[in-house]
PDB file of C-alpha atoms in Angstrom:
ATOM      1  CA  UNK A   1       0.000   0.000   0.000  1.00  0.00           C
ATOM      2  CA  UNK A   2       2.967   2.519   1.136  1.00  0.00           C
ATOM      3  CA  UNK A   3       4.426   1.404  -2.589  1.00  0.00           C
ATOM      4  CA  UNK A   4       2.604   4.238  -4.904  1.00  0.00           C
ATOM      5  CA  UNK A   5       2.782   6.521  -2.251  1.00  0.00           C
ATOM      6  CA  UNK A   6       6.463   6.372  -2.159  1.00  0.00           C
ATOM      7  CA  UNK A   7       6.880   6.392  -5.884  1.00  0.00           C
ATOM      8  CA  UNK A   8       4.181   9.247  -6.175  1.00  0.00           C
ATOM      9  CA  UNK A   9       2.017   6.968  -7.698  1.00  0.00           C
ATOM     10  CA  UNK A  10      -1.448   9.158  -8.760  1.00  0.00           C
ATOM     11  CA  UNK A  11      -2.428   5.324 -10.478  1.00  0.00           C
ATOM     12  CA  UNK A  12      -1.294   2.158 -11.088  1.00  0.00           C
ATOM     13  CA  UNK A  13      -1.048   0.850 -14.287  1.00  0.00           C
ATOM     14  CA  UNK A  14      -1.644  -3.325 -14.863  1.00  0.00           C
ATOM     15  CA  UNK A  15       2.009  -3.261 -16.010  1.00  0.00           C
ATOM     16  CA  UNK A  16       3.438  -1.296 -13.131  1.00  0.00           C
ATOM     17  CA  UNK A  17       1.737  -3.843 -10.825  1.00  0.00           C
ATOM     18  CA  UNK A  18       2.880  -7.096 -12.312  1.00  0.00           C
ATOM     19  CA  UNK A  19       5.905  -5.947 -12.303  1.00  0.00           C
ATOM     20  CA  UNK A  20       6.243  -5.095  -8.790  1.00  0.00           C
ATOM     21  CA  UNK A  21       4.522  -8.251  -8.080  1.00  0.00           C
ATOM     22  CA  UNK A  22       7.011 -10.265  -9.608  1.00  0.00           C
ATOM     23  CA  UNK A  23       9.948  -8.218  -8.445  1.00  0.00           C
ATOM     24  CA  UNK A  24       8.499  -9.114  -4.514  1.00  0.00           C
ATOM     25  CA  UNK A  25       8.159 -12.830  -5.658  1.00  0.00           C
ATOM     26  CA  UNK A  26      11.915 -13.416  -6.628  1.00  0.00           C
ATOM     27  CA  UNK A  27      13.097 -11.617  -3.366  1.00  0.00           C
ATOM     28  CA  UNK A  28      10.950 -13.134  -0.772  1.00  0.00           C
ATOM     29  CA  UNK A  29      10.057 -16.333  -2.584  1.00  0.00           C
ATOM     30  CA  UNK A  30       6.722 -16.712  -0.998  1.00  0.00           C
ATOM     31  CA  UNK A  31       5.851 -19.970  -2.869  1.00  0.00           C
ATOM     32  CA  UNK A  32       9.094 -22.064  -2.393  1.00  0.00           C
ATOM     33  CA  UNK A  33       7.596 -24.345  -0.413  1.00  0.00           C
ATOM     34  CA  UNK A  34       4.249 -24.842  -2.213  1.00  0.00           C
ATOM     35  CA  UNK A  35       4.052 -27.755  -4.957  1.00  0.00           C
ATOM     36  CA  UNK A  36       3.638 -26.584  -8.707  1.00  0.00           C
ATOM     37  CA  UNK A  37       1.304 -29.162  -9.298  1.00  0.00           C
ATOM     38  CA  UNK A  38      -2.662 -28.507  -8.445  1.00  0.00           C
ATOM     39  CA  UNK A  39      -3.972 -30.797  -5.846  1.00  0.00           C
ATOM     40  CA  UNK A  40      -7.708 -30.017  -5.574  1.00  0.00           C
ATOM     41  CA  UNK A  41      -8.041 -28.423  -9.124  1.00  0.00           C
ATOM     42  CA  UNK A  42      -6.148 -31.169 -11.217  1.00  0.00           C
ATOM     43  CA  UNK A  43      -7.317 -31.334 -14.376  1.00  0.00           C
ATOM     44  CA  UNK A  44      -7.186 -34.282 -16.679  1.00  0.00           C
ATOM     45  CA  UNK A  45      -4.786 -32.023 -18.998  1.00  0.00           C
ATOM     46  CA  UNK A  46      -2.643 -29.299 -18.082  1.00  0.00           C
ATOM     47  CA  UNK A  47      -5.405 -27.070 -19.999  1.00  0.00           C
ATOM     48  CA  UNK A  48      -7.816 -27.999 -17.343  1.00  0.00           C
ATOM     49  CA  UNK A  49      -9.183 -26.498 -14.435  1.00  0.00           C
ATOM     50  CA  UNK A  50      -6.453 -25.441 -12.500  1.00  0.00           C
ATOM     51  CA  UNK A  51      -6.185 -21.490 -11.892  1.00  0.00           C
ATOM     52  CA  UNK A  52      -9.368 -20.667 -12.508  1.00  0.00           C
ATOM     53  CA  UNK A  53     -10.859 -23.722 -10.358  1.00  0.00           C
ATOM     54  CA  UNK A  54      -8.494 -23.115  -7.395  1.00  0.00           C
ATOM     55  CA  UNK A  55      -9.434 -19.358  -7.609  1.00  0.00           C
ATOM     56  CA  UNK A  56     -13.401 -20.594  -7.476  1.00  0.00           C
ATOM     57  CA  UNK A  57     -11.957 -22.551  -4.529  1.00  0.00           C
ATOM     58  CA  UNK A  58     -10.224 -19.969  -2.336  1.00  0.00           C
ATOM     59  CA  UNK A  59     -13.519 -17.505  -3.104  1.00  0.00           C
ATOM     60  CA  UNK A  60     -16.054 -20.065  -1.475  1.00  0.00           C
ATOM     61  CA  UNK A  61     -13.367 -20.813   1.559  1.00  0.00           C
ATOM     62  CA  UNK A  62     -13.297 -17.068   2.270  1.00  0.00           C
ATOM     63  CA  UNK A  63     -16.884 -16.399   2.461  1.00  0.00           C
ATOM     64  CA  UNK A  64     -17.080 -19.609   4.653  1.00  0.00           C
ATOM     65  CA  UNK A  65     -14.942 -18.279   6.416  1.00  0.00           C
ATOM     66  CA  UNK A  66     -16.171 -14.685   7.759  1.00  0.00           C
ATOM     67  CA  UNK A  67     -20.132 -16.906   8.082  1.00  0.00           C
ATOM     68  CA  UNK A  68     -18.227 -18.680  10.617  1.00  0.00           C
ATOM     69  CA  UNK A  69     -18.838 -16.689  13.349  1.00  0.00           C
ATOM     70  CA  UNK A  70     -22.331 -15.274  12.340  1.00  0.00           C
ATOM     71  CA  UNK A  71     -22.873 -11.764  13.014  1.00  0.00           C
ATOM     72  CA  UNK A  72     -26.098  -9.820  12.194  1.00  0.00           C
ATOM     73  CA  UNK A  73     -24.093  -6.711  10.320  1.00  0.00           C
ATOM     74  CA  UNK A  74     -26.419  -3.283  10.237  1.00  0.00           C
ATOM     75  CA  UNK A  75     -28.985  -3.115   7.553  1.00  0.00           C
ATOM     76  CA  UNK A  76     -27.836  -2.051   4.487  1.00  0.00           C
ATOM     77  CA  UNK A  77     -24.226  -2.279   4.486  1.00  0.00           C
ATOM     78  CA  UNK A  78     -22.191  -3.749   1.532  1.00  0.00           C
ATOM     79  CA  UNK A  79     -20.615  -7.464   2.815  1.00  0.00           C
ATOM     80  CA  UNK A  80     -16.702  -7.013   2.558  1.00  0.00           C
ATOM     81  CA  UNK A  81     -16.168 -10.069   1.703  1.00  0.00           C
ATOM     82  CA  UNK A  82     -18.043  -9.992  -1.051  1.00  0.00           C
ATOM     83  CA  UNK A  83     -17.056  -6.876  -2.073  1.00  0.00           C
ATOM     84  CA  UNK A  84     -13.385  -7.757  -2.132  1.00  0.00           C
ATOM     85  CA  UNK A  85     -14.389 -10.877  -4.383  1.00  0.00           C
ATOM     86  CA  UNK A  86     -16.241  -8.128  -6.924  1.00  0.00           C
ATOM     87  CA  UNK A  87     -13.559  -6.174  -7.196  1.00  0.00           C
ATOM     88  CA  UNK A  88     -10.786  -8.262  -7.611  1.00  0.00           C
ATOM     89  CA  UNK A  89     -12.530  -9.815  -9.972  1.00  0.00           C
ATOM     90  CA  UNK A  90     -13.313  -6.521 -12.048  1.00  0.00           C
ATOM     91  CA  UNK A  91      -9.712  -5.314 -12.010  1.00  0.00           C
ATOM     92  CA  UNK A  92      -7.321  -8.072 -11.478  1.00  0.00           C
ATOM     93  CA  UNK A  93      -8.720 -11.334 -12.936  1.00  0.00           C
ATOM     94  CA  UNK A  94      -6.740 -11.412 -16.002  1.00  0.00           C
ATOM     95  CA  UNK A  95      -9.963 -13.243 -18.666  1.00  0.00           C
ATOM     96  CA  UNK A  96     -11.515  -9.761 -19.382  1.00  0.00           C
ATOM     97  CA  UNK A  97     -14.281 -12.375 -21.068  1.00  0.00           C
ATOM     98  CA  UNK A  98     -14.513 -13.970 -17.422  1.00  0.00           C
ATOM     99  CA  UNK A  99     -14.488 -11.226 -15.434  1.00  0.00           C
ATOM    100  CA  UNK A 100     -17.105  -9.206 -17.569  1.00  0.00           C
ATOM    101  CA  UNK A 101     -19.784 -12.055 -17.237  1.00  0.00           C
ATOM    102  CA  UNK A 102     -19.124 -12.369 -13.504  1.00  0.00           C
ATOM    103  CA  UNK A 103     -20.070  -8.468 -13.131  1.00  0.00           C
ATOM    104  CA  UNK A 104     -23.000  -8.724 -15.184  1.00  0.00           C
ATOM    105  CA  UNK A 105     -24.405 -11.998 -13.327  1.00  0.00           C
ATOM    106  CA  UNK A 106     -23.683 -10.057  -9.870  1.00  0.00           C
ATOM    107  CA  UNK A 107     -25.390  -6.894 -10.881  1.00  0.00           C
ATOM    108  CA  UNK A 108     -28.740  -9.512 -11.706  1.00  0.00           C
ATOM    109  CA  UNK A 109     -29.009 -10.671  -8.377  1.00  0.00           C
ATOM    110  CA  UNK A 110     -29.541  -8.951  -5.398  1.00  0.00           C
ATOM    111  CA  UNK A 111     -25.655  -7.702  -3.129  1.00  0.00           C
ATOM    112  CA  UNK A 112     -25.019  -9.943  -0.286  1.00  0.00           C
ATOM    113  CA  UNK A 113     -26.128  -8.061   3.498  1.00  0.00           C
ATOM    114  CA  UNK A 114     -24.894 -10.816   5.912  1.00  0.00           C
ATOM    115  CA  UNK A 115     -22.073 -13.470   5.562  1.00  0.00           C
ATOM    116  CA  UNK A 116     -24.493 -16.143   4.993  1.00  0.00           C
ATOM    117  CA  UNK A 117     -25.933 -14.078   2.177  1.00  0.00           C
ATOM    118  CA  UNK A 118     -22.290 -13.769   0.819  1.00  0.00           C
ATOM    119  CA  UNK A 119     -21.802 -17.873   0.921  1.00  0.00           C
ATOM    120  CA  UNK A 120     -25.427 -17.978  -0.938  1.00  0.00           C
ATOM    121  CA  UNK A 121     -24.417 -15.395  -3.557  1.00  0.00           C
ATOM    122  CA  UNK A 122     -21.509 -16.594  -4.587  1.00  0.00           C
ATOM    123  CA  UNK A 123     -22.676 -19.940  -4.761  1.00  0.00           C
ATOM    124  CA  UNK A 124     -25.045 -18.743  -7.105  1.00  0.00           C
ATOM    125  CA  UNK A 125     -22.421 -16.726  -9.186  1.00  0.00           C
ATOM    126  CA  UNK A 126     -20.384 -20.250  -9.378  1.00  0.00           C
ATOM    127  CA  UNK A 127     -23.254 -22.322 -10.540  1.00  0.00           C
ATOM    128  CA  UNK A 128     -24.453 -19.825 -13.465  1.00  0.00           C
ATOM    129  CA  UNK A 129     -20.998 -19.491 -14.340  1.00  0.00           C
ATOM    130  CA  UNK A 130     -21.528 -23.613 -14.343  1.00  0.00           C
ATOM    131  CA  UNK A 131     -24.174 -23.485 -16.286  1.00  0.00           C
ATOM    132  CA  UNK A 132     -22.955 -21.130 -19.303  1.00  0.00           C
ATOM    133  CA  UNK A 133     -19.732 -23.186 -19.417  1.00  0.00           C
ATOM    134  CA  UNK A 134     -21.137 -26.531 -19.568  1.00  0.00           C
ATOM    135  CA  UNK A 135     -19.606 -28.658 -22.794  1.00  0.00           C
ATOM    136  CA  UNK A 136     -17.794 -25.627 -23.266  1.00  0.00           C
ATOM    137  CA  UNK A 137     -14.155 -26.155 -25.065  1.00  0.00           C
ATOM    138  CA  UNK A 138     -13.186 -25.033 -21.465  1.00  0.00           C
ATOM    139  CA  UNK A 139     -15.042 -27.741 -19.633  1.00  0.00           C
ATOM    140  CA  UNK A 140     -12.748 -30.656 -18.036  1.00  0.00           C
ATOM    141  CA  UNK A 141     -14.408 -34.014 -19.531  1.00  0.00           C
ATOM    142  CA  UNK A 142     -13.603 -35.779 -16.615  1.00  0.00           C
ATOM    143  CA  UNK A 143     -14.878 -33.182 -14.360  1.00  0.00           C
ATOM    144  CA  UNK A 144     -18.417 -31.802 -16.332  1.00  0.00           C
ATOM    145  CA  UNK A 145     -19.741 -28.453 -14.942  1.00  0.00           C
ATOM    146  CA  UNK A 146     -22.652 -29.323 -12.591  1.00  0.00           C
ATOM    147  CA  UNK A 147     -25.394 -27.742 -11.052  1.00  0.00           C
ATOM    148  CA  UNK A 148     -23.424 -27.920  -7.506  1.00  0.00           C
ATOM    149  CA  UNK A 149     -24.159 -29.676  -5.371  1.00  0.00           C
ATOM    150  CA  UNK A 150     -25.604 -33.289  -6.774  1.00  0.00           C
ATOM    151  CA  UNK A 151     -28.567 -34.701  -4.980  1.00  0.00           C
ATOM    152  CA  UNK A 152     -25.812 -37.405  -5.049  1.00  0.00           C
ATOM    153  CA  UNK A 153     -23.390 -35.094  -2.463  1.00  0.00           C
ATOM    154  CA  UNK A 154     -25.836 -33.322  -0.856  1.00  0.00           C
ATOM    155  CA  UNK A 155     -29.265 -35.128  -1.083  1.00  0.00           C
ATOM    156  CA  UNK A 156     -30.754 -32.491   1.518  1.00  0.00           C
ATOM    157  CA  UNK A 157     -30.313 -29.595  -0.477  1.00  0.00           C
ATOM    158  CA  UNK A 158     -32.573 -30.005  -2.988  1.00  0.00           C
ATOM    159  CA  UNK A 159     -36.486 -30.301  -2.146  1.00  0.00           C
ATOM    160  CA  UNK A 160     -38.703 -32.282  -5.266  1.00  0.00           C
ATOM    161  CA  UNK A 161     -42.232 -32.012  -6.000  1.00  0.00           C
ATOM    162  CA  UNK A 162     -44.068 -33.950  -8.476  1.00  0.00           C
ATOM    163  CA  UNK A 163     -46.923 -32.124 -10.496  1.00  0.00           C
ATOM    164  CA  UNK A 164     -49.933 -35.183  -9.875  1.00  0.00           C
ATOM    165  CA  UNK A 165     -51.488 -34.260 -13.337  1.00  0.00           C
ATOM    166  CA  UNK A 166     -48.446 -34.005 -15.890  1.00  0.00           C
ATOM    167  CA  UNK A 167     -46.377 -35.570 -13.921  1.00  0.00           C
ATOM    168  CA  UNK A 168     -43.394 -32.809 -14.117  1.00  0.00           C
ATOM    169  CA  UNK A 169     -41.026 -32.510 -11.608  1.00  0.00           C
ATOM    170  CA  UNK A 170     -39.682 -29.440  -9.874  1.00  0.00           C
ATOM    171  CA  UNK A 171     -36.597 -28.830  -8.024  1.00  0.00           C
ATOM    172  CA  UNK A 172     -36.063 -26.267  -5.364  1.00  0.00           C
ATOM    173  CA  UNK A 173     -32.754 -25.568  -3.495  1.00  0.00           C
ATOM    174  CA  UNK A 174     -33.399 -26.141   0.221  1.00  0.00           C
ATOM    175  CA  UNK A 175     -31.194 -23.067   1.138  1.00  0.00           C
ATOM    176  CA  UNK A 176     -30.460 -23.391   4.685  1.00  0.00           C
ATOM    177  CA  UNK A 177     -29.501 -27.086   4.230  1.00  0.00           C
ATOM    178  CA  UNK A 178     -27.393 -25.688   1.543  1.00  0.00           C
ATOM    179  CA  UNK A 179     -25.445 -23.076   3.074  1.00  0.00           C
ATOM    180  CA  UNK A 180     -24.673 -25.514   5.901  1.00  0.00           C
ATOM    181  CA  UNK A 181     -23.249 -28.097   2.892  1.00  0.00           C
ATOM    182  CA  UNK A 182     -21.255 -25.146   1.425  1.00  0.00           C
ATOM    183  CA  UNK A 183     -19.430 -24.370   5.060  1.00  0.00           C
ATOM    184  CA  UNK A 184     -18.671 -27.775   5.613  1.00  0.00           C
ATOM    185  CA  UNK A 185     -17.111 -28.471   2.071  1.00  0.00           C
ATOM    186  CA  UNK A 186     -15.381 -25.018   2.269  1.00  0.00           C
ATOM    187  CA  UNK A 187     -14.399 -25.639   6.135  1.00  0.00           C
ATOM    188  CA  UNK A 188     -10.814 -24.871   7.273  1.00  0.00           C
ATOM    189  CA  UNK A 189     -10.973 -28.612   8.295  1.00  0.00           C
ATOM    190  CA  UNK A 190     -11.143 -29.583   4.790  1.00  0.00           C
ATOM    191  CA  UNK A 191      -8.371 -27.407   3.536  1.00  0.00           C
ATOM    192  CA  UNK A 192      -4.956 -29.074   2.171  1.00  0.00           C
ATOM    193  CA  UNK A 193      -2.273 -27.743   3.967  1.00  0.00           C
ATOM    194  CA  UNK A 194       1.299 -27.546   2.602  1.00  0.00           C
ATOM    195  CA  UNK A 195       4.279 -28.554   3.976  1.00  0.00           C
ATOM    196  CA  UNK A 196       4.674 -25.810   6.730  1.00  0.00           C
ATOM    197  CA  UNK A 197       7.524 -27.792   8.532  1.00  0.00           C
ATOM    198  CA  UNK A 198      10.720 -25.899   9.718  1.00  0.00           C
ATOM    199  CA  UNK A 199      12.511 -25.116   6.495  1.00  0.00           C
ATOM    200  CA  UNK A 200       9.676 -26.334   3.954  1.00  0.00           C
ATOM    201  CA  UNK A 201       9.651 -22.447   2.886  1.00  0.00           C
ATOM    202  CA  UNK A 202      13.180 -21.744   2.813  1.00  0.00           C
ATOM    203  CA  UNK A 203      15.216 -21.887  -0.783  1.00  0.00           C
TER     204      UNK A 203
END
């Protein structure tokens, strides 16, 4: 944050930032310790998942996160968490084509209040996303874009009524079951850790 203000900085150009990004990254070496290969968001091919999977991944964790500890916030006020996902997103995510249909799919539904609200809304950002992608070039054959959860992983979350006459059935999301299936997936408990033992992060 002190960076631009030392350089007397008025912006910050995308270029200006990666660069500083990546000068920070060969001094301090953050990442040493941490694999190169995805875990979690392995694709079947390199092409696959990956980045933008494990960047689905650490959104979901941090609104699980801050709903941990529920706390009514004032009416009215914009959830940070949510906020910080927006506009990352809008500025930093580097597929303008991605980041532009994210905006326009969180300006059709209504801003998250509470942290509960956040988990909801961006589990409904993730699924359209889902659903627009689906047999997409992008799409992982081995891993096909879903309507998350299954009634196979989470059998609770999804309420069925059959129409008597035609016979037509209707699925509703059962959204308290459902938050409580996104905090446990998304739980700290569930989290692959590292290597974090004494010298894992040195070079």
């Amino acid at each position: 944050r002190e960076w631009p203000q030392i350089m007397g900085f008025g912006i910050v150009t995308g270029k200006q930032f990666k660069d500083k990004v990546e000068e920070l990254d060969q001094f301090y070496k953050p990442f040493a310790g941490t694999g190169k290969d995805y875990v979690y968001c392995k694709g079947s091919d390199s092409k696959y998942r990956g980045y933008p999977c494990s960047l689905w991944t650490l959104f979901h964790s941090l609104t699980v996160s801050a709903a941990r500890d529920f706390v009514e916030p004032p009416y009215g006020v914009v959830n940070p968490v949510a906020n910080a996902i927006r506009v990352y997103v809008e500025n930093f995510f580097s597929c303008r084509d991605c980041a532009n249909h994210f905006i326009i799919a969180a300006n059709s539904i209504p801003y998250p209040n509470t942290d509960n609200d956040a988990v909801f809304w961006l589990w409904t950002l993730h699924n359209r996303a889902n659903g627009r992608l689906a047999k997409d070039i992008s799409e992982d054959p081995e891993y096909p874009k879903i309507q998350w959860p299954s009634t196979d992983n989470c059998p609770d979350c999804v309420n069925e009524s059959i129409d008597i006459f035609s016979g037509t059935v209707t699925k509703m999301w059962n959204v308290p079951m459902l938050i409580n299936y996104i905090k446990e997936i998304y739980s700290e408990t569930n989290i692959e850790q590292n290597d974090l033992t004494p010298g894992a992060l040195t070079s």
